[in-house]
Coordinates of C-alpha atoms and ligand atoms in Angstrom, one line a residue:
X285 CA -72.2 -53.3 137.7
X286 CA -71.9 -53.7 134.0
X287 CA -70.3 -56.5 131.7
X288 CA -66.7 -56.0 131.7
X289 CA -66.9 -56.8 127.6
X290 CA -67.6 -53.2 127.2
X291 CA -63.9 -52.7 128.4
X292 CA -62.7 -54.0 124.9
X293 CA -65.2 -52.1 122.9
X294 CA -64.1 -48.9 125.0
X295 CA -60.7 -48.7 123.5
X296 CA -58.5 -45.9 124.9
X297 CA -58.3 -45.8 128.7
X298 CA -56.2 -42.8 129.2
X299 CA -53.6 -42.8 132.2
X300 CA -52.8 -39.0 132.2
X301 CA -53.1 -37.1 135.3
X302 CA -55.0 -34.2 133.6
X303 CA -58.5 -34.2 134.9
X304 CA -61.3 -32.0 133.0
X305 CA -61.1 -28.7 134.8
X306 CA -63.9 -27.0 136.1
X307 CA -64.6 -24.8 133.1
X308 CA -64.7 -27.2 130.8
X309 CA -67.8 -29.4 129.6
X310 CA -68.5 -32.5 131.5
X311 CA -67.2 -35.7 129.9
X312 CA -64.3 -34.2 127.9
X313 CA -61.4 -36.5 127.9
X314 CA -58.0 -35.0 128.7
X315 CA -56.6 -35.4 124.8
X316 CA -59.9 -33.4 123.8
X317 CA -59.5 -30.4 126.1
X318 CA -58.0 -28.3 123.3
X319 CA -61.2 -28.3 121.3
X320 CA -63.5 -27.2 124.1
X321 CA -61.2 -24.2 125.6
X322 CA -63.4 -21.4 123.8
X323 CA -66.2 -20.0 125.7
X324 CA -68.1 -18.7 122.9
X325 CA -68.3 -21.2 120.0
X326 CA -67.7 -24.8 119.3
X327 CA -66.5 -26.4 116.3
X328 CA -67.2 -29.9 115.5
X329 CA -64.1 -31.9 115.6
X330 CA -64.8 -34.2 112.6
X331 CA -66.6 -31.7 110.6
X332 CA -64.9 -28.3 111.0
X333 CA -67.0 -26.4 108.8
X334 CA -69.7 -26.6 111.4
X335 CA -69.5 -24.4 114.4
X336 CA -72.0 -24.2 116.9
X337 CA -72.6 -21.7 119.8
X338 CA -71.0 -22.7 123.3
X339 CA -74.3 -23.3 124.9
X340 CA -75.2 -26.2 122.4
X341 CA -72.1 -28.2 124.0
X342 CA -73.9 -30.9 126.3
X343 CA -77.4 -29.2 125.6
X344 CA -78.6 -32.9 125.4
X345 CA -79.3 -32.4 121.5
X346 CA -76.7 -34.2 118.8
X347 CA -75.6 -31.3 116.7
X348 CA -72.4 -32.3 115.5
X349 CA -72.5 -35.4 113.0
X350 CA -69.7 -36.9 114.8
X351 CA -71.3 -36.2 118.1
X352 CA -68.2 -34.5 119.5
X353 CA -70.6 -31.6 120.7
X354 CA -72.4 -34.0 123.6
X355 CA -69.3 -35.3 125.4
X356 CA -71.2 -35.4 128.6
X357 CA -74.5 -36.7 127.7
X358 CA -76.0 -39.9 126.0
X359 CA -77.6 -37.6 123.1
X360 CA -75.2 -38.9 120.5
X361 CA -74.8 -42.4 121.9
X362 CA -76.4 -43.7 118.6
X363 CA -73.1 -42.8 116.8
X364 CA -70.6 -44.2 119.4
X365 CA -69.0 -47.6 118.8
X366 CA -71.4 -49.4 120.5
X367 CA -74.4 -48.1 118.7
X368 CA -75.9 -49.6 115.6
X369 CA -74.0 -49.0 112.2
X370 CA -74.2 -45.6 110.5
X371 CA -75.9 -44.0 108.5
X372 CA -79.2 -45.2 109.6
X373 CA -81.9 -46.3 107.0
X374 CA -83.6 -43.5 106.1
X375 CA -81.3 -41.1 107.5
X376 CA -81.6 -37.4 105.9
X377 CA -78.3 -37.4 104.0
X378 CA -77.2 -40.8 104.1
X379 CA -73.7 -39.5 103.2
X380 CA -73.0 -37.8 106.6
X381 CA -69.7 -38.5 108.0
X382 CA -71.0 -39.9 111.1
X383 CA -67.8 -41.8 112.5
X384 CA -67.7 -40.7 116.4
X385 CA -65.2 -38.2 117.0
X386 CA -65.1 -39.0 121.0
X387 CA -64.6 -42.5 122.6
X388 CA -67.1 -42.0 125.2
X389 CA -67.6 -40.3 128.3
X390 CA -64.6 -39.4 130.4
X391 CA -65.0 -40.7 134.1
X392 CA -62.0 -38.8 136.1
X393 CA -62.1 -41.2 138.6
X394 CA -59.9 -39.4 141.1
X395 CA -57.7 -41.5 143.4
X396 CA -57.8 -44.5 140.6
X397 CA -57.7 -44.3 136.8
X398 CA -59.6 -41.9 134.5
X399 CA -61.4 -44.0 131.7
X400 CA -64.0 -43.6 129.1
X401 CA -67.4 -45.3 129.2
X402 CA -69.9 -45.6 126.3
X403 CA -72.2 -42.8 126.0
X404 CA -75.3 -45.2 126.1
X405 CA -74.4 -45.7 129.8
X406 CA -74.5 -42.4 130.6
X407 CA -77.5 -41.5 133.0
X408 CA -79.0 -45.2 132.3
X409 CA -79.5 -45.4 136.1
X410 CA -77.1 -47.9 136.4
X411 CA -73.7 -47.5 138.4
X412 CA -70.8 -48.6 136.3
X413 CA -68.2 -48.7 139.0
X414 CA -65.9 -51.0 136.7
X415 CA -65.4 -48.0 134.4
X416 CA -66.7 -45.2 136.2
X417 CA -65.6 -45.5 140.0
X418 CA -66.6 -42.1 141.1
X419 CA -70.2 -42.7 139.7
X420 CA -69.9 -39.4 137.6
X421 CA -71.7 -41.2 134.7
X422 CA -74.9 -40.9 136.6
X423 CA -75.1 -37.4 137.6
X424 CA -78.6 -36.8 136.6
X425 CA -79.6 -39.6 139.1
X426 CA -82.0 -41.1 136.5
X427 CA -84.7 -43.1 138.7
X428 CA -83.4 -42.0 141.7
X429 CA -80.0 -43.8 141.6
X430 CA -77.3 -42.3 143.6
X431 CA -73.8 -43.7 142.5
X432 CA -71.3 -43.0 145.4
X433 CA -67.9 -42.4 144.8
X434 CA -65.9 -45.6 145.5
X435 CA -62.7 -44.9 143.5
X436 CA -60.6 -45.1 147.0
X437 CA -61.3 -48.5 147.8
X438 CA -61.4 -49.7 144.1
X439 CA -58.4 -47.8 143.3
X440 CA -56.5 -49.3 146.5
X441 CA -57.7 -52.9 145.8
X442 CA -56.6 -52.3 142.2
X443 CA -53.2 -51.1 143.3
X444 CA -52.7 -54.0 145.5
X445 CA -53.7 -56.4 142.5
X446 CA -51.5 -54.5 140.4
X447 CA -48.5 -54.7 142.9
X448 CA -49.2 -58.5 143.2
X449 CA -49.3 -59.0 139.4
X450 CA -46.0 -56.7 139.0
X451 CA -44.6 -59.1 141.6
X452 CA -45.9 -62.2 140.0
X453 CA -44.6 -61.0 136.7
X454 CA -41.1 -60.1 138.0
X455 CA -41.1 -63.7 140.0
X456 CA -42.2 -65.2 136.5
X457 CA -39.6 -63.3 134.5
X458 CA -36.9 -64.3 136.9
X459 CA -37.8 -68.0 136.5
X460 CA -37.7 -67.6 132.6
X461 CA -34.2 -66.1 133.0
X462 CA -33.2 -69.1 135.2
X463 CA -34.7 -71.3 132.5
X464 CA -32.8 -69.4 129.7
X465 CA -29.8 -69.8 131.5
X466 CA -30.3 -73.5 132.2
X467 CA -31.2 -73.8 128.2
X468 CA -28.0 -71.9 127.4
X469 CA -25.9 -74.3 129.6
X470 CA -28.0 -77.2 127.8
X471 CA -26.9 -75.8 124.6
X472 CA -23.4 -75.3 125.6
X473 CA -23.3 -79.0 126.3
X474 CA -24.7 -80.1 123.0
X475 CA -22.2 -78.0 121.4
X476 CA -19.2 -79.5 123.4
X477 CA -20.8 -82.9 122.3
X478 CA -20.6 -81.8 118.8
X479 CA -17.2 -80.6 118.9
X480 CA -15.9 -83.9 120.7
X481 CA -17.6 -86.1 118.2
X482 CA -16.1 -84.1 115.6
X483 CA -12.6 -84.4 117.0
X484 CA -13.3 -88.3 117.8
X485 CA -14.6 -88.6 114.2
X486 CA -11.2 -87.0 112.7
X487 CA -9.2 -89.3 114.9
X488 CA -11.4 -92.2 113.7
X489 CA -11.2 -91.0 110.0
X490 CA -7.1 -91.1 110.3
X491 CA -7.5 -94.8 112.1
X492 CA -9.5 -95.9 109.6
X493 CA -7.3 -94.8 106.8
X494 CA -4.4 -96.5 108.7
X495 CA -6.1 -99.8 109.0
X496 CA -7.4 -99.7 105.4
X497 CA -3.7 -99.5 104.3
X498 CA -2.5 -101.7 106.9
X499 CA -5.2 -104.2 105.9
X500 CA -4.4 -103.7 102.0
X501 CA -0.5 -104.2 102.9
X502 CA -1.1 -107.5 104.9
X503 CA -3.5 -108.8 102.6
X504 CA -0.7 -108.2 99.5
X505 CA 1.9 -109.6 101.3
X506 CA 0.0 -112.7 102.8
X507 CA -1.0 -113.4 99.0
X508 CA 2.3 -113.8 97.8
X509 CA 3.4 -116.1 100.7
X510 CA 3.3 -119.9 100.3
X511 CA 1.8 -120.8 103.4
X512 CA 2.4 -124.5 104.2
X513 CA 0.9 -125.4 107.3
X514 CA -2.0 -127.7 108.2
X515 CA -2.7 -126.9 111.8
X516 CA -5.4 -124.6 113.1
X517 CA -5.8 -122.8 116.2
X518 CA -3.2 -122.1 118.7
X519 CA -0.1 -124.5 120.2
X520 CA -2.3 -127.8 120.0
X521 CA -3.0 -126.7 116.3
X522 CA 0.4 -126.3 115.4
X523 CA 1.6 -129.4 117.0
X524 CA -1.2 -131.4 115.1
X525 CA -0.3 -130.0 111.7
X526 CA 3.3 -130.7 112.4
X527 CA 2.3 -134.4 113.5
X528 CA 0.2 -135.0 110.8
X529 CA 2.6 -133.9 108.0
X530 CA 5.6 -135.8 110.0
X531 CA 3.5 -139.2 109.9
X532 CA 2.5 -138.7 106.4
X533 CA 6.4 -138.4 105.5
X534 CA 7.0 -141.7 107.9
X535 CA 4.3 -143.5 106.0
X536 CA 6.0 -142.3 102.7
X537 CA 9.4 -143.5 104.0
X538 CA 7.8 -146.9 105.3
X539 CA 6.3 -147.6 101.9
X540 CA 9.5 -147.1 100.1
X541 CA 11.4 -149.5 102.8
X542 CA 8.7 -151.9 102.0
X543 CA 9.4 -152.0 98.2
X544 CA 13.1 -152.0 99.0
X545 CA 12.7 -155.0 101.0
X546 CA 10.7 -156.8 98.8
X547 CA 13.6 -156.3 96.0
X548 CA 16.0 -157.2 98.2
X549 CA 14.1 -160.6 99.2
X550 CA 13.9 -161.2 95.6
X551 CA 17.6 -161.1 95.2
X552 CA 18.2 -163.1 98.5
X553 CA 15.7 -165.6 97.1
X554 CA 17.7 -166.0 93.6
X555 CA 20.9 -166.2 95.6
X556 CA 19.6 -168.9 97.9
X557 CA 18.4 -170.9 94.7
X558 CA 21.8 -170.5 93.4
X559 CA 23.6 -171.9 96.2
X560 CA 21.1 -174.6 96.7
X561 CA 21.6 -175.7 93.4
X562 CA 25.6 -175.3 93.7
X563 CA 25.2 -177.7 96.9
X564 CA 23.0 -180.2 94.7
X565 CA 25.2 -180.4 92.0
X566 CA 28.9 -179.8 92.8
X567 CA 31.2 -183.0 92.5
X568 CA 32.6 -183.8 96.2
X569 CA 35.3 -185.7 94.5
X570 CA 36.8 -182.9 92.8
X571 CA 39.0 -181.3 95.5
X572 CA 38.3 -177.7 94.9
X573 CA 38.5 -176.2 98.3
X574 CA 36.9 -173.0 97.5
X575 CA 33.7 -174.8 96.5
X576 CA 33.8 -177.1 99.5
X577 CA 34.2 -173.8 101.6
X578 CA 31.2 -172.1 99.8
X579 CA 29.0 -175.3 100.1
X580 CA 30.1 -175.4 104.1
X581 CA 29.0 -171.8 104.6
X582 CA 25.6 -172.5 102.6
X583 CA 24.9 -175.3 104.9
X584 CA 25.4 -173.1 108.0
X585 CA 23.3 -170.4 106.6
X586 CA 20.7 -172.6 105.7
X587 CA 20.8 -174.4 109.2
X588 CA 20.8 -170.9 111.0
X589 CA 17.9 -169.6 108.8
X590 CA 15.4 -172.7 110.0
X591 CA 16.4 -172.5 113.6
X592 CA 15.7 -168.5 113.9
X593 CA 12.1 -167.6 114.6
X594 CA 11.1 -165.0 112.6
X595 CA 10.4 -161.7 114.7
X596 CA 9.4 -159.2 111.9
X597 CA 6.1 -157.6 111.5
X598 CA 3.5 -159.0 109.6
X599 CA 3.0 -157.7 106.1
X600 CA -0.9 -157.2 107.2
X601 CA 0.1 -154.9 109.9
X602 CA 2.5 -153.0 107.9
X603 CA -0.3 -152.4 105.5
X604 CA -2.5 -151.3 108.4
X605 CA -0.1 -148.6 109.2
X606 CA 0.3 -147.5 105.8
X607 CA -3.7 -147.2 105.2
X608 CA -4.7 -143.4 104.9
X609 CA -5.8 -142.1 108.4
X610 CA -9.7 -141.6 108.6
X611 CA -12.6 -141.7 111.2
X612 CA -12.3 -145.4 111.4
X613 CA -8.6 -146.2 111.0
X614 CA -5.3 -144.6 112.3
X615 CA -5.6 -141.1 113.7
X616 CA -8.9 -139.2 113.5
X617 CA -7.2 -135.7 112.8
X618 CA -10.6 -134.0 112.8
X619 CA -11.0 -134.7 116.2
X620 CA -8.0 -132.6 117.1
X621 CA -8.6 -130.1 114.4
X622 CA -12.3 -128.9 115.5
X623 CA -11.8 -129.9 119.1
X624 CA -11.9 -127.6 122.0
X625 CA -10.8 -124.1 121.5
X626 CA -7.2 -123.4 121.8
X627 CA -5.5 -121.3 124.4
X628 CA -5.2 -118.6 121.7
X629 CA -8.8 -119.1 120.3
X630 CA -10.0 -118.6 124.1
X631 CA -7.7 -115.4 123.8
X632 CA -9.5 -114.5 120.6
X633 CA -12.8 -115.0 121.8
X634 CA -13.0 -113.9 125.5
X635 CA -14.5 -110.5 124.6
X636 CA -17.7 -112.1 123.5
X637 CA -18.5 -112.5 127.3
X638 CA -18.0 -108.6 127.5
X639 CA -21.2 -106.2 127.6
X640 CA -22.2 -105.1 124.4
X641 CA -21.2 -101.3 124.8
X642 CA -17.9 -102.1 125.8
X643 CA -17.3 -105.1 123.1
X644 CA -16.8 -103.2 119.9
X645 CA -14.2 -100.7 122.0
X646 CA -12.2 -103.9 123.4
X647 CA -12.4 -105.9 120.0
X648 CA -10.9 -103.1 118.0
X649 CA -8.3 -102.6 121.0
X650 CA -7.8 -106.4 120.9
X651 CA -7.4 -106.6 117.2
X652 CA -4.6 -104.0 117.0
X653 CA -2.9 -106.0 119.8
X654 CA -3.2 -109.0 118.2
X655 CA -2.0 -107.7 114.9
X656 CA 1.0 -106.2 116.8
X657 CA 1.5 -109.6 118.4
X658 CA 1.4 -111.5 115.3
X659 CA 4.0 -109.3 113.7
X660 CA 6.1 -109.6 116.5
X661 CA 5.9 -113.4 116.5
X662 CA 4.2 -113.6 119.9
X663 CA 0.8 -115.0 118.6
X664 CA 1.0 -117.8 115.9
X665 CA -0.5 -116.9 112.4
X666 CA -2.4 -119.7 111.4
X667 CA -4.8 -119.7 108.6
X668 CA -8.4 -119.5 109.7
X669 CA -11.2 -122.1 108.4
X670 CA -11.6 -119.9 105.4
X671 CA -8.1 -119.9 104.6
X672 CA -7.6 -116.8 105.2
X673 CA -4.4 -116.0 107.5
X674 CA -5.1 -114.9 111.3
X675 CA -3.1 -111.7 110.4
X676 CA -5.2 -110.8 107.3
X677 CA -8.4 -111.8 109.5
X678 CA -7.3 -109.5 112.5
X679 CA -6.2 -106.3 110.2
X680 CA -9.6 -106.9 108.4
X681 CA -11.6 -107.1 111.8
X682 CA -9.7 -104.2 113.1
X683 CA -10.5 -102.3 110.0
X684 CA -14.4 -103.3 110.4
X685 CA -14.2 -102.2 113.9
X686 CA -13.1 -98.9 113.0
X687 CA -15.4 -98.3 110.3
X688 CA -18.3 -99.5 112.5
X689 CA -17.0 -97.1 115.7
X690 CA -17.1 -94.5 112.6
X691 CA -20.7 -95.1 111.6
X692 CA -22.0 -94.9 115.0
X693 CA -20.2 -91.7 115.8
X694 CA -21.7 -90.3 112.7
X695 CA -25.0 -91.3 113.9
X696 CA -24.6 -89.8 117.2
X697 CA -23.1 -86.6 115.7
X698 CA -26.2 -86.1 113.4
X699 CA -28.6 -86.7 116.3
X700 CA -26.8 -84.3 118.5
X701 CA -26.7 -81.6 115.4
X702 CA -30.5 -82.2 114.9
X703 CA -30.9 -81.5 118.6
X704 CA -29.2 -78.1 118.3
X705 CA -31.1 -77.1 115.2
X706 CA -34.2 -77.9 116.8
X707 CA -36.7 -74.8 117.4
X708 CA -37.0 -74.3 121.3
X709 CA -38.7 -71.0 121.3
X710 CA -37.8 -67.5 121.8
X711 CA -34.3 -67.4 123.5
X712 CA -34.1 -71.3 123.2
X713 CA -35.9 -71.2 126.4
X714 CA -37.8 -74.4 126.3
X715 CA -34.9 -76.4 125.9
X716 CA -34.5 -76.6 129.7
X717 CA -38.1 -78.0 129.7
X718 CA -37.5 -80.8 127.4
X719 CA -38.4 -84.2 128.8
X720 CA -40.2 -82.9 131.7
X721 CA -43.9 -83.8 132.1
X722 CA -46.8 -82.0 133.8
X723 CA -50.4 -83.1 134.2
X724 CA -53.9 -81.7 135.3
X725 CA -57.4 -83.5 135.7
X726 CA -60.4 -82.8 133.8
X727 CA -63.4 -85.0 134.1
X728 CA -62.8 -88.8 134.0
X729 CA -59.1 -88.2 132.8
X730 CA -55.7 -87.0 133.7
X731 CA -54.2 -85.2 131.0
X732 CA -50.3 -85.1 130.9
X733 CA -48.3 -82.9 128.9
X734 CA -44.4 -83.8 128.3
X735 CA -42.7 -80.9 126.7
X736 CA -41.7 -81.7 123.2
X737 CA -42.4 -85.2 123.4
X738 CA -46.1 -86.1 123.7
X739 CA -49.6 -85.6 125.3
X740 CA -51.3 -88.3 126.9
X741 CA -54.9 -88.9 128.2
X742 CA -54.9 -91.2 131.1
X743 CA -58.2 -92.5 132.4
X744 CA -58.8 -92.4 135.9
X745 CA -60.9 -95.6 135.8
X746 CA -57.9 -97.5 134.6
X747 CA -58.8 -97.8 131.4
X748 CA -55.0 -97.3 129.8
X749 CA -53.4 -94.3 128.5
X750 CA -54.2 -92.6 125.0
X751 CA -51.8 -90.7 122.9
X752 CA -53.2 -87.6 121.9
X753 CA -50.3 -86.6 119.7
X754 CA -46.6 -86.1 119.2
X755 CA -44.7 -82.9 119.4
X756 CA -44.3 -81.2 116.0
X757 CA -43.7 -77.5 116.1
X758 CA -44.4 -74.2 117.9
X759 CA -46.7 -71.8 116.6
X760 CA -47.9 -68.5 117.7
X761 CA -51.7 -67.4 117.8
X762 CA -53.5 -64.4 118.5
X763 CA -56.1 -65.2 121.4
X764 CA -58.6 -62.8 123.2
X765 CA -59.9 -64.1 126.4
X766 CA -61.0 -62.3 129.6
X767 CA -58.5 -62.0 132.3
X768 CA -59.2 -64.2 135.1
X769 CA -58.9 -63.3 138.8
X770 CA -56.4 -66.3 139.7
X771 CA -54.2 -65.2 136.7
X772 CA -54.5 -69.0 135.3
X773 CA -55.7 -67.5 131.6
X774 CA -54.2 -66.8 128.4
X775 CA -55.4 -63.0 128.4
X776 CA -55.3 -61.1 125.2
X777 CA -52.3 -61.2 122.6
X778 CA -49.9 -63.5 120.5
X779 CA -49.4 -66.6 122.4
X780 CA -46.9 -69.4 121.7
X781 CA -49.1 -72.9 120.7
X782 CA -47.3 -75.9 121.0
X783 CA -48.7 -78.4 118.3
X784 CA -49.0 -82.2 118.7
X785 CA -50.1 -84.1 116.2
X786 CA -50.7 -87.7 114.7
X787 CA -51.6 -89.2 118.2
X788 CA -53.9 -92.5 118.5
X789 CA -56.2 -93.0 115.8
X790 CA -59.8 -91.9 116.8
X791 CA -62.6 -94.2 116.2
X792 CA -64.3 -93.5 113.0
X793 CA -62.2 -90.3 112.6
X794 CA -58.8 -88.6 112.4
X795 CA -55.6 -89.3 114.8
X796 CA -55.9 -87.4 117.9
X797 CA -54.1 -84.2 118.0
X798 CA -53.5 -81.3 120.8
X799 CA -52.9 -77.7 120.7
X800 CA -51.4 -76.6 123.8
X801 CA -51.6 -72.8 124.2
X802 CA -49.0 -71.3 126.8
X803 CA -49.7 -68.3 129.3
X804 CA -47.2 -66.8 131.5
X805 CA -47.2 -68.2 135.0
X806 CA -44.8 -68.6 137.8
X807 CA -44.7 -72.4 137.5
X808 CA -45.5 -74.9 134.8
X809 CA -49.0 -76.0 135.4
X810 CA -51.8 -77.6 133.0
X811 CA -54.7 -75.1 134.0
X812 CA -57.3 -76.8 131.8
X813 CA -57.7 -79.4 128.8
X814 CA -61.1 -79.3 126.7
X815 CA -61.9 -81.7 124.0
X816 CA -62.8 -78.9 121.3
X817 CA -64.2 -81.3 118.9
X818 CA -63.8 -84.9 118.9
X819 CA -60.1 -86.2 119.5
X820 CA -58.9 -82.4 119.0
X821 CA -57.8 -81.1 122.4
X822 CA -57.1 -78.0 123.4
X823 CA -54.8 -77.5 126.6
X824 CA -54.1 -74.2 128.4
X825 CA -51.0 -74.3 130.3
X826 CA -48.9 -71.8 132.3
X827 CA -45.4 -71.6 132.5
X828 CA -42.4 -69.1 133.1
X829 CA -41.0 -70.2 129.6
X830 CA -44.1 -68.2 128.1
X831 CA -43.5 -65.2 129.9
X832 CA -42.1 -62.0 128.4
X833 CA -38.7 -61.3 128.3
X834 CA -38.5 -58.7 131.2
X835 CA -35.5 -57.1 131.3
X836 CA -33.7 -57.8 134.5
X837 CA -33.7 -54.5 136.7
X838 CA -30.0 -53.0 136.6
X839 CA -28.7 -55.4 134.1
X840 CA -27.6 -53.6 130.6
X841 CA -29.4 -54.6 127.7
X842 CA -27.6 -56.1 124.7
X843 CA -27.9 -52.9 122.8
X844 CA -26.3 -51.1 125.7
X845 CA -23.2 -53.3 126.1
Ligands
MAN74 C1 -61.9 -91.9 124.3 C2 -61.6 -90.5 124.6 C3 -62.1 -89.5 124.3 C4 -62.5 -89.4 122.7 C5 -63.1 -90.9 122.3 C6 -63.3 -91.1 121.0 O1 -63.2 -92.1 124.8 O2 -60.3 -90.6 124.0 O3 -61.7 -88.2 124.3 O4 -63.5 -88.5 122.1 O5 -62.0 -92.0 122.8 O6 -63.9 -92.2 120.5

């Protein structure tokens, strides 16, 4: 059995049922039959000016420069694709067209699949069953070798594996179709989210404009209003404000009354002096009844004055009452003004106890309610400590809330739009895998791949995890690897490669990165991980998402619709 690498060099494998007929020279492949039909002469395929006798075909002598006269021997093996480059040093002409015309010796392989085998393997004493299951390449039995025809069993096994492969492919394709459906649904959801966010933002735009206008209107009307109010807060605040200004008024009145009293006392003193003088100086012998009555009345008044106990307030007490209120005298208003929150304050602030996500929403609603309540005279519109009226504060806060809600929604919208525009591969198929992780072990580590997120190296010995890169983009690369019997390989062709970059820094080196090569498989699986060079990792991963888009049987294609 020969190395399978020869397969790649061989090139064409014909699948036609046409086998070389009895009359054809040995080793002629179906597509070259027409060149060998003449029974008398043969014209070199690549050099039509050279015509040979029919007997020169397969006479074990390379007569055509392109080797086409020896389809069934190894005589021209030196110019077949596996032979050294031509022309050989010292060749006669040096300019001869020596490109081989035939791809190799044709093994009919009846019961299996006909194929070409390199000319140099013809009659070399080795049975090359992989390419020539009928053993026809060893027809000369060189060294006594007998290559039996094994095409029946090899063909049967091949067909069994082919059937298995076909079924696997169909199952994988079916899974891929499911993934594409899931991805489509996920995409639709993002689109719905975006549409909803856009509607919400339009509403918020309108609300913002309305609240902006309301705020400006309230601010304007409040600016023109002379607010005469001393209290703060709710009912207690209003009461404190009223009491404070009432006491101030009473204190002013008392002050004035005291002044009037003093004026009147002066007058009383003057009159008493006059009457006392009259009493001292009047002439009792002068019989004037009016004077006598006046003196008598004064004597009675003076007697009454001395017998009465004075119940008046002492001036000191009155002065005490008249003193300005402060922390040490009179009423300490600050205690009432800055004391416990009023009932209304409690209403204003209870939202602080709500969980953060609901707070903004409730705050906005509450503010609107507050504005409405103030406008309708249900809540007191008292100035806040900053001098701004409750109405203006509430209107401003309502506007701020709407602005914040708008900014939050805009952020969400931008994120969803980025998500929608992300490259999730052909048919968007990888969208359904986002957020899922798979892992596989290699040596002392487990290697984890989180689709479209990151790759991680996890120590089995508990030394912690290492970020091997964060997802950046999807690329395509051509790979050429031997098929594996278990199917867990990349094979040959264009493959999708997920690039993960900028992982944890490598000691004395660059940041770690990972190239994730994807092959078609029925289930998501990390096949193998290798550290290709220091801190540069290569993961080979199977996934139905990486399979070809095989058309579902019976389902019309887009073009057919
Ligand atoms: C750790 C692992 C290895 C890596 C070295 C680099 O041991 O992440 O894969 O090669 O660090 O120092």
